CSV table of C-alpha atoms in Angstrom, one decimal:
chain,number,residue,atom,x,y,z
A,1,UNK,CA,32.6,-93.4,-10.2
A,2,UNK,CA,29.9,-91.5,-9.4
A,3,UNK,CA,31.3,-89.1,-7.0
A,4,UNK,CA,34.5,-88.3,-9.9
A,5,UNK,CA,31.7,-87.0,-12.2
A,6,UNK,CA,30.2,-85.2,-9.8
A,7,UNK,CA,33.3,-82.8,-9.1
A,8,UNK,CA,34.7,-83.4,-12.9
A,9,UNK,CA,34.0,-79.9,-13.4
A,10,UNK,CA,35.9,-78.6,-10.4
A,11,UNK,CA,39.1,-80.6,-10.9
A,12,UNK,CA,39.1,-79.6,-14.2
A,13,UNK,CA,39.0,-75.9,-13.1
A,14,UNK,CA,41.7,-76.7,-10.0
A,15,UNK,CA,43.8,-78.6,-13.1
A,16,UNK,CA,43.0,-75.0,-15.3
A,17,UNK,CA,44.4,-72.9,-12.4
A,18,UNK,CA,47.7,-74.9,-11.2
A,19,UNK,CA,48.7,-74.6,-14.9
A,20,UNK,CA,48.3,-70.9,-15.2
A,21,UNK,CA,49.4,-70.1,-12.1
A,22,UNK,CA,53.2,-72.7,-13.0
A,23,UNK,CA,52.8,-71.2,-16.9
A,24,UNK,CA,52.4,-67.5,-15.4
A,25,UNK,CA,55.7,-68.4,-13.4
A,26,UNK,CA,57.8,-69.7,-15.6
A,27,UNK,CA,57.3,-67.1,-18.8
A,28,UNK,CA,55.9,-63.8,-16.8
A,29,UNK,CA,57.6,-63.3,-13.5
A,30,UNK,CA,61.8,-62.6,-14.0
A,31,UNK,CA,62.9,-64.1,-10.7
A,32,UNK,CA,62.3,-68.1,-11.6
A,33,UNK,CA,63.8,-69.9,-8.9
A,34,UNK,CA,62.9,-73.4,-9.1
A,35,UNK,CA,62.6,-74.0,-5.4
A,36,UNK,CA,60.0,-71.2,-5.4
A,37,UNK,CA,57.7,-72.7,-7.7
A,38,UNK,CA,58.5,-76.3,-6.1
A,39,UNK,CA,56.8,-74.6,-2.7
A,40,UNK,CA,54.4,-73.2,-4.1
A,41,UNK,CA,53.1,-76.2,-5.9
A,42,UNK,CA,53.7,-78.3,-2.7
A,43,UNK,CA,50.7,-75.8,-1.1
A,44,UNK,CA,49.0,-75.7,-3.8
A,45,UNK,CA,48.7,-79.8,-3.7
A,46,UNK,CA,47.8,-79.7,0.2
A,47,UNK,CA,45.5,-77.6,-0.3
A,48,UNK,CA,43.9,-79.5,-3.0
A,49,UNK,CA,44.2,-82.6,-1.2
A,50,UNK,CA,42.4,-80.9,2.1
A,51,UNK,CA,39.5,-79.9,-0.3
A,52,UNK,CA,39.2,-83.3,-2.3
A,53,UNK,CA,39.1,-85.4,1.1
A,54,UNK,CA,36.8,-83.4,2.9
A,55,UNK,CA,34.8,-83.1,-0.2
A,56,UNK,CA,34.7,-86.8,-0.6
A,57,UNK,CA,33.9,-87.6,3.1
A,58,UNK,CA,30.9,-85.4,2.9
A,59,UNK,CA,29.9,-86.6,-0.6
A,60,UNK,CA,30.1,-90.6,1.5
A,61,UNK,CA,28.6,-89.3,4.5
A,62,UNK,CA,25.7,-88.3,2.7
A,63,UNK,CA,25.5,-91.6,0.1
A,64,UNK,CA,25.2,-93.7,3.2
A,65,UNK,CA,22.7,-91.3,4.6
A,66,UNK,CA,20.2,-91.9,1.5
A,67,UNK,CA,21.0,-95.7,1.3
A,68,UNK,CA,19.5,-95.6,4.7
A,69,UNK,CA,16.8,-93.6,3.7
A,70,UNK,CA,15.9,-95.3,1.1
A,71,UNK,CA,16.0,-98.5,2.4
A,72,UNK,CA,12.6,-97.2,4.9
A,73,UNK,CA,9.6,-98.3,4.3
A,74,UNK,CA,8.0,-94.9,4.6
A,75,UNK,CA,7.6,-91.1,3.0
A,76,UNK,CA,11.5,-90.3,3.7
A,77,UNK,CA,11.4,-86.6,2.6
A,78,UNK,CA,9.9,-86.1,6.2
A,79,UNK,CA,12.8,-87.5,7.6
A,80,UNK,CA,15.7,-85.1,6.0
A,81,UNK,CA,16.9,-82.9,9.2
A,82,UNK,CA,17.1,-79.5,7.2
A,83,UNK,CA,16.5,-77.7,3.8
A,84,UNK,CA,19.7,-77.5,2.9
A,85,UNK,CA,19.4,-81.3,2.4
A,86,UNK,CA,16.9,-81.2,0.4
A,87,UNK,CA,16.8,-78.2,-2.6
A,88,UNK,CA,12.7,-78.7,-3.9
A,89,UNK,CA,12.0,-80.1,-0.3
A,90,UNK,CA,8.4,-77.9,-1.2
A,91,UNK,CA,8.1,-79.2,-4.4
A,92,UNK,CA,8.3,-83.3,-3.2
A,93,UNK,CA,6.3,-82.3,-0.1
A,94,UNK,CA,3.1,-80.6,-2.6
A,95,UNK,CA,3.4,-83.8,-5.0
A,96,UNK,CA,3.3,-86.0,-2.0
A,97,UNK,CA,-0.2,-84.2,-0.3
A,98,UNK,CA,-1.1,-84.7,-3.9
A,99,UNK,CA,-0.6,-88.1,-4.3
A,100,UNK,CA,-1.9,-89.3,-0.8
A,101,UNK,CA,-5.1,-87.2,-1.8
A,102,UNK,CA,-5.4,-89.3,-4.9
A,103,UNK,CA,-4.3,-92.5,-3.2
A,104,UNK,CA,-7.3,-92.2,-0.5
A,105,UNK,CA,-10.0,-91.0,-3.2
A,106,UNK,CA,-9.1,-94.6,-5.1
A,107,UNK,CA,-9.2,-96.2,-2.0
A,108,UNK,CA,-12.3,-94.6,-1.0
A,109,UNK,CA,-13.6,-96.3,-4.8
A,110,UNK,CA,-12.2,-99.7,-4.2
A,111,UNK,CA,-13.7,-100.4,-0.4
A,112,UNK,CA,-17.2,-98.9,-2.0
A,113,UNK,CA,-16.7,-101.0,-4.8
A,114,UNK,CA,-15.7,-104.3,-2.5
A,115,UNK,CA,-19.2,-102.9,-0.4
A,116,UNK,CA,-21.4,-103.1,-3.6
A,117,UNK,CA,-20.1,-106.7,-5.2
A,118,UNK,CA,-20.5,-108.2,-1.3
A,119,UNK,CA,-23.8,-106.9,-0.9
A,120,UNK,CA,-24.8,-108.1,-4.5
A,121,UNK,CA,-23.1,-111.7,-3.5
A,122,UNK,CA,-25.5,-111.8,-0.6
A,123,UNK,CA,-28.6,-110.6,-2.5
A,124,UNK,CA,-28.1,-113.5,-5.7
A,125,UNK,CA,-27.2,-115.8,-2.8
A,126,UNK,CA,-31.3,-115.5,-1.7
A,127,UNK,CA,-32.6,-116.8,-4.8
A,128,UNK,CA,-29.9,-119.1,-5.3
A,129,UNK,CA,-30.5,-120.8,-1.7
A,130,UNK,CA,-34.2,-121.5,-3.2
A,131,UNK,CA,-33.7,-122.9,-6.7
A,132,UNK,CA,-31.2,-125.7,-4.9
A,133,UNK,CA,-34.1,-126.3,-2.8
A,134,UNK,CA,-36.2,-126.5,-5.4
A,135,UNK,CA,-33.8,-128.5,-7.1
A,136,UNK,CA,-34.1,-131.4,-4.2
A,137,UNK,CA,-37.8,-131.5,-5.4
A,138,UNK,CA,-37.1,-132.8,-8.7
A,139,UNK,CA,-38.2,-136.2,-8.8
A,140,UNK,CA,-36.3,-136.9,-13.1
A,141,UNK,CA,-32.5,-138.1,-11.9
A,142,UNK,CA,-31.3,-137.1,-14.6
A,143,UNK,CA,-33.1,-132.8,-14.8
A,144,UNK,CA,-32.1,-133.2,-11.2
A,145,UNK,CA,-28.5,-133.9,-11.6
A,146,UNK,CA,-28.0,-131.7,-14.8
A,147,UNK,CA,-29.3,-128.6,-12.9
A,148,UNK,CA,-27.3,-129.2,-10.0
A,149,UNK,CA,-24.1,-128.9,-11.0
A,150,UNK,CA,-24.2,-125.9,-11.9
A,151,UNK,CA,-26.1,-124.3,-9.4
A,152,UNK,CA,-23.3,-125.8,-7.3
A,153,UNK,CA,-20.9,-124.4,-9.6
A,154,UNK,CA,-22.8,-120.7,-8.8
A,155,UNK,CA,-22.8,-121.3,-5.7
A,156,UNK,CA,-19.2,-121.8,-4.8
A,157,UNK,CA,-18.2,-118.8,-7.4
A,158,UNK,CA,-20.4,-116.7,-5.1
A,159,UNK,CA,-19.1,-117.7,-1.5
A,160,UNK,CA,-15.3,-117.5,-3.3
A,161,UNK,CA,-16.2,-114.3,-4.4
A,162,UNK,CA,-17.6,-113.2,-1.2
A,163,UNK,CA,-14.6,-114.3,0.9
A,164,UNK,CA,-12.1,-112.5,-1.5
A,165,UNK,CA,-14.0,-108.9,-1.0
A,166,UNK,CA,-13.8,-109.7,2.9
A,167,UNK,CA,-10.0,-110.8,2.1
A,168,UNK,CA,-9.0,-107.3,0.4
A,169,UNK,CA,-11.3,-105.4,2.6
A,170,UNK,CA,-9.3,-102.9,5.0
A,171,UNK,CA,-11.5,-104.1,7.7
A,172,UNK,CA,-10.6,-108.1,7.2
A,173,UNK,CA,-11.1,-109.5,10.1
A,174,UNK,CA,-9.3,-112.8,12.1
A,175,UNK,CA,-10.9,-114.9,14.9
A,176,UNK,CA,-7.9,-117.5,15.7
A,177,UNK,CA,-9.1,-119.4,18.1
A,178,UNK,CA,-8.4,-123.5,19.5
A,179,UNK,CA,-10.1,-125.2,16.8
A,180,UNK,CA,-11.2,-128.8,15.7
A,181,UNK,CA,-8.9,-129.8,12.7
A,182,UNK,CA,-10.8,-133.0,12.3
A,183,UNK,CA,-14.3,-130.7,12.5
A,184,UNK,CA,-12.4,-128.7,9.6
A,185,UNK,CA,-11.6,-131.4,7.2
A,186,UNK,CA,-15.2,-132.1,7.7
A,187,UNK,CA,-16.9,-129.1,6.6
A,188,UNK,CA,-14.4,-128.8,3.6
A,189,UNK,CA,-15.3,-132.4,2.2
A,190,UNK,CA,-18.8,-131.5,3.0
A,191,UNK,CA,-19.1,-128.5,0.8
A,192,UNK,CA,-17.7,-130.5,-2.5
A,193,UNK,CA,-19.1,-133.4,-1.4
A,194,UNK,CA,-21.2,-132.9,-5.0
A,195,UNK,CA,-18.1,-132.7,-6.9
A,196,UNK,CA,-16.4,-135.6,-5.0
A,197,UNK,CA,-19.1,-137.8,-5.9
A,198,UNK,CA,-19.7,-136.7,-9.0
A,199,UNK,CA,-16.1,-137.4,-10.6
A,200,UNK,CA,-16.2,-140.3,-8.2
A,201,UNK,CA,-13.5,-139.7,-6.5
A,202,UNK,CA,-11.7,-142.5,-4.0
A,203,UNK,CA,-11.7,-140.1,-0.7
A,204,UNK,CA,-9.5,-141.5,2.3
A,205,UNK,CA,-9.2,-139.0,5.2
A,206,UNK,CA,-7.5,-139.9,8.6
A,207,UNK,CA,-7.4,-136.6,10.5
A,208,UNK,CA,-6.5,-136.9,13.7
A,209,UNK,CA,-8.7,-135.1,16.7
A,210,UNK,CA,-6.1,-132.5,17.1
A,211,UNK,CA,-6.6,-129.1,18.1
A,212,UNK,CA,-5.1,-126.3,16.2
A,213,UNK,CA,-4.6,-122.1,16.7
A,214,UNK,CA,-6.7,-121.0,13.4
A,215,UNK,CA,-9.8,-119.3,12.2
A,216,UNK,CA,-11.8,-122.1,11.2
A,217,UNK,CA,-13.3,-120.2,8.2
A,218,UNK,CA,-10.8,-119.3,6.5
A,219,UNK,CA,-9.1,-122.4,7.1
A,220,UNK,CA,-12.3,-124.4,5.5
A,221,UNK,CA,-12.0,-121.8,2.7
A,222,UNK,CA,-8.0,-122.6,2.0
A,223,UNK,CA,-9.5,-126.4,2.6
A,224,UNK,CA,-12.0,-126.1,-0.1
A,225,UNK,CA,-9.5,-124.4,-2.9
A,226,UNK,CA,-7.2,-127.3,-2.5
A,227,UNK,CA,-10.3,-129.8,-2.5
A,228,UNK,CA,-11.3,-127.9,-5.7
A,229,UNK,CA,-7.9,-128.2,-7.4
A,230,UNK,CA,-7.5,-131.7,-7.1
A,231,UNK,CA,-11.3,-131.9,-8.3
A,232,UNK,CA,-10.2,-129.5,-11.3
A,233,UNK,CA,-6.9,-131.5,-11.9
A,234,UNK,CA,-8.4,-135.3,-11.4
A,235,UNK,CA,-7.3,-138.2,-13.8
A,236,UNK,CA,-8.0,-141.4,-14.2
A,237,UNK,CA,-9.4,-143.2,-10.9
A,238,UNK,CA,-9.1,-140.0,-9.1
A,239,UNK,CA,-8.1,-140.2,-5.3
A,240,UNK,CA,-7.9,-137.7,-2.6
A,241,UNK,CA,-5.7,-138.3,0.5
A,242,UNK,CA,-6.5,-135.9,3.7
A,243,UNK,CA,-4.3,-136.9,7.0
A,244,UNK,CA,-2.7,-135.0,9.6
A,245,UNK,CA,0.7,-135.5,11.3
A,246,UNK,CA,2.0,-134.2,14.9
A,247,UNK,CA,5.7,-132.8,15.1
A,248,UNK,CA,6.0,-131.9,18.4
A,249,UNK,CA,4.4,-128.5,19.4
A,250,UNK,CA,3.2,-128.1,15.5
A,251,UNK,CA,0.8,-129.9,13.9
A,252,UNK,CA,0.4,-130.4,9.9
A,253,UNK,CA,-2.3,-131.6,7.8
A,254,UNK,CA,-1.5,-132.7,3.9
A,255,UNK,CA,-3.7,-133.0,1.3
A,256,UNK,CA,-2.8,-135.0,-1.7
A,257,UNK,CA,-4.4,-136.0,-4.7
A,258,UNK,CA,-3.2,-138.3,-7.7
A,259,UNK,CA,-4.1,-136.0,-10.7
A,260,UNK,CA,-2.6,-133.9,-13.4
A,261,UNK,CA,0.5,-132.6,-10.5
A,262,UNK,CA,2.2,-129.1,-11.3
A,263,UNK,CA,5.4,-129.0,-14.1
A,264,UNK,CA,9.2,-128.2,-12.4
A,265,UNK,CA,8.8,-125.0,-14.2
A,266,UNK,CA,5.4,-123.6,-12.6
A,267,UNK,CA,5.9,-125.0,-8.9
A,268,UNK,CA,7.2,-122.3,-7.8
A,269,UNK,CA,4.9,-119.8,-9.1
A,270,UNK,CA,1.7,-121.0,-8.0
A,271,UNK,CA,1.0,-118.9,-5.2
A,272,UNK,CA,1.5,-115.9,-7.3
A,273,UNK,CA,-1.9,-113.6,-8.6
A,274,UNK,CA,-2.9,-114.3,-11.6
A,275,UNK,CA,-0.6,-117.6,-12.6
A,276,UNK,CA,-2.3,-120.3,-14.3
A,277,UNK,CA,0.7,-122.2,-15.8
A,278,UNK,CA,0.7,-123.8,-18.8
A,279,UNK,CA,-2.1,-126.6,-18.8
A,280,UNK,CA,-4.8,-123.3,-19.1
A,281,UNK,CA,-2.6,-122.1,-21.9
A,282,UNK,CA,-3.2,-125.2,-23.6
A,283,UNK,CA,-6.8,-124.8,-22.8
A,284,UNK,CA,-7.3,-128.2,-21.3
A,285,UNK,CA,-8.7,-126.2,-18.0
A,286,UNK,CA,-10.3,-123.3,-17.1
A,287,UNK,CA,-8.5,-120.9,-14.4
A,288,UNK,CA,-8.4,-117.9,-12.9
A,289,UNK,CA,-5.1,-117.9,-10.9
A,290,UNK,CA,-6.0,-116.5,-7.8
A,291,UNK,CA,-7.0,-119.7,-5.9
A,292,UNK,CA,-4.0,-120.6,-5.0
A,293,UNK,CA,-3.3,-116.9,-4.5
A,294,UNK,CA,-5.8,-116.2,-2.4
A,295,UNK,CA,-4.9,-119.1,-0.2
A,296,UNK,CA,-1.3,-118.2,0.2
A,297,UNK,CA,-2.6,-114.7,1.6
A,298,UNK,CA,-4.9,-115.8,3.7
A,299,UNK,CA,-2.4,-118.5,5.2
A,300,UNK,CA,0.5,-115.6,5.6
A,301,UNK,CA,-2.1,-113.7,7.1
A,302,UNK,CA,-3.0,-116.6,9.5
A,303,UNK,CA,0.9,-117.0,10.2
A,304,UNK,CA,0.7,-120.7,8.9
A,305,UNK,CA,3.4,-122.2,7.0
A,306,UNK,CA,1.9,-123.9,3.7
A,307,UNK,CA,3.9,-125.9,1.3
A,308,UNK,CA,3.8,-127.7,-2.1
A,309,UNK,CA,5.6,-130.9,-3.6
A,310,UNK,CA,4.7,-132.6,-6.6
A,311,UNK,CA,5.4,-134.9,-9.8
A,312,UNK,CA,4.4,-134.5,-12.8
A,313,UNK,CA,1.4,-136.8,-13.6
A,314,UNK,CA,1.5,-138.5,-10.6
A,315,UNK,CA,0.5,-136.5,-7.8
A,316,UNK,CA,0.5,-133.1,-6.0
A,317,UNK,CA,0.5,-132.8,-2.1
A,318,UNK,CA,-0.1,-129.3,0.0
A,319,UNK,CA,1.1,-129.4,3.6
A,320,UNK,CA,-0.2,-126.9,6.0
A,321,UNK,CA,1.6,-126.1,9.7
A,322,UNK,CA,-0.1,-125.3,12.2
A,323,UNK,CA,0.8,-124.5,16.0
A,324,UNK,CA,-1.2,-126.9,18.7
A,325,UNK,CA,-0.2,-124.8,21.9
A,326,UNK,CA,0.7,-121.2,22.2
């Protein structure tokens, strides 16, 4: 469809010229032999034909061409072959060096930017560090309770926030290495250990002593945002189940909790920025929608395979592979 109104025009002018050239026969010339004109259209539709295919071959040869081209993952005006190709082939080429120039000078902004909120993290992190010291100094319960959730609170906002700068950061760094699940696990349920208690959670946790190909901080991190939705999410009696399975050369550890679980609808968004589904719409809880987010980059980038399953109001379980040998 395309290609026939492309070359409308120039059928419509061959159409225009084999009826002047039959009209011009048949009321202008005074020998009209029939068999004459008969030949003479014959040619005429050869000739046509000859043009129309080769036309349309080259027309297909190039669709196919920019199919492929388009289908790259890269700047493709540098990989046309000629000019001729390519009409304003100067024209793309200056809005290009354009575009990268702008492209690297809001780049340029952005790691500065990730630089600056890092370095504040670690600076509010100093005084921070010393009013949950001075916090263990309290001898009222109560003042010492009251002040120390939210200086947890603070504190986990900061270390989340720090973690996602390193995560955008051009310069985000891996160090996989044979790791401790178990030792893991540990950490995690150490740092919201606070929490746990707090909402008095029923923790059962039967990790096996496996060893696992990860970075153990950023595994502890994807840990600790699954630990904190099930402490955001927690109903009645709350419980949180931690255990790890072996499937041959893989390992996987599940986390499950018994709280609000995730609706049909929203189960397969999770893991996308920004989605908070539709208990924070409600306003029944407070969410950013990049956890989850966060944790499904950080897993991709850790080559791990991480999975969700839930019911609605009864429970939610993440499952995360791992590989035990390489």
């Amino acid at each position: 469809m395309n290609y026939l109104r492309r070359c409308f025009k120039y059928y419509l002018f061959c159409l225009a010229v084999f009826l002047f050239a039959n009209l011009y026969f048949l009321f202008l010339l005074r020998d009209r032999r029939i068999e004459y004109l008969t030949y003479f259209d014959i040619l005429l539709g050869i000739a046509f034909l000859i043009f129309a295919g080769s036309d349309f071959f080259s027309y297909r040869k190039k669709r196919l061409r920019k199919e492929k081209l388009l289908r790259q993952e890269d700047v493709i005006c540098d990989m046309i072959p000629s000019p001729e190709h390519f009409e304003n082939r100067e024209i793309a080429e200056h809005d290009i060096r354009i575009l990268k120039a702008k492209i690297q000078e809001q780049f340029q902004e952005s790691c500065e930017l990730q630089d600056y909120v890092a370095k504040w993290c670690h600076e509010f992190k100093i005084p921070l560090s010393t009013c949950l010291l001075i916090d263990e100094k309290i001898e009222d319960g109560k003042v010492k309770r009251d002040l120390r959730e939210p200086l947890e609170r603070m504190n986990r906002q900061i270390n989340t926030m720090m973690l996602g700068c390193r995560l955008q950061s051009p310069l985000f760094d891996l160090q996989v290495k044979k790791t401790s699940l178990q030792e893991c696990v540990k950490t995690s349920v150490r740092n919201n250990q606070f929490f746990l208690i707090r909402k008095k959670f029923a923790l059962d946790v039967l990790v096996e002593d496996l060893f696992v190909y990860t970075d153990p901080a950023w595994l502890v991190y994807i840990l600790d945002q699954l630990i904190n939705n099930a402490l955001k999410y927690s109903g009645r009696e709350p419980k949180l189940h931690i255990w790890s399975e072996r499937q041959g050369a893989k390992a996987v550890l599940f986390v499950e909790d018994n709280g609000e679980g995730i609706r049909d609808s929203d189960i397969k968004r999770i893991f996308e920025k920004g989605f908070t589904g539709d208990n924070h719409h409600n306003g029944k809880y407070k969410s950013t929608g990049m956890g989850l987010y966060m944790v499904s980059k950080i897993a991709q980038k850790l080559e791990h395979e991480i999975r969700v399953e839930s019911e609605y109001g009864i429970y939610t379980r993440f499952s995360i592979e791992f590989l035990t040998n390489i």
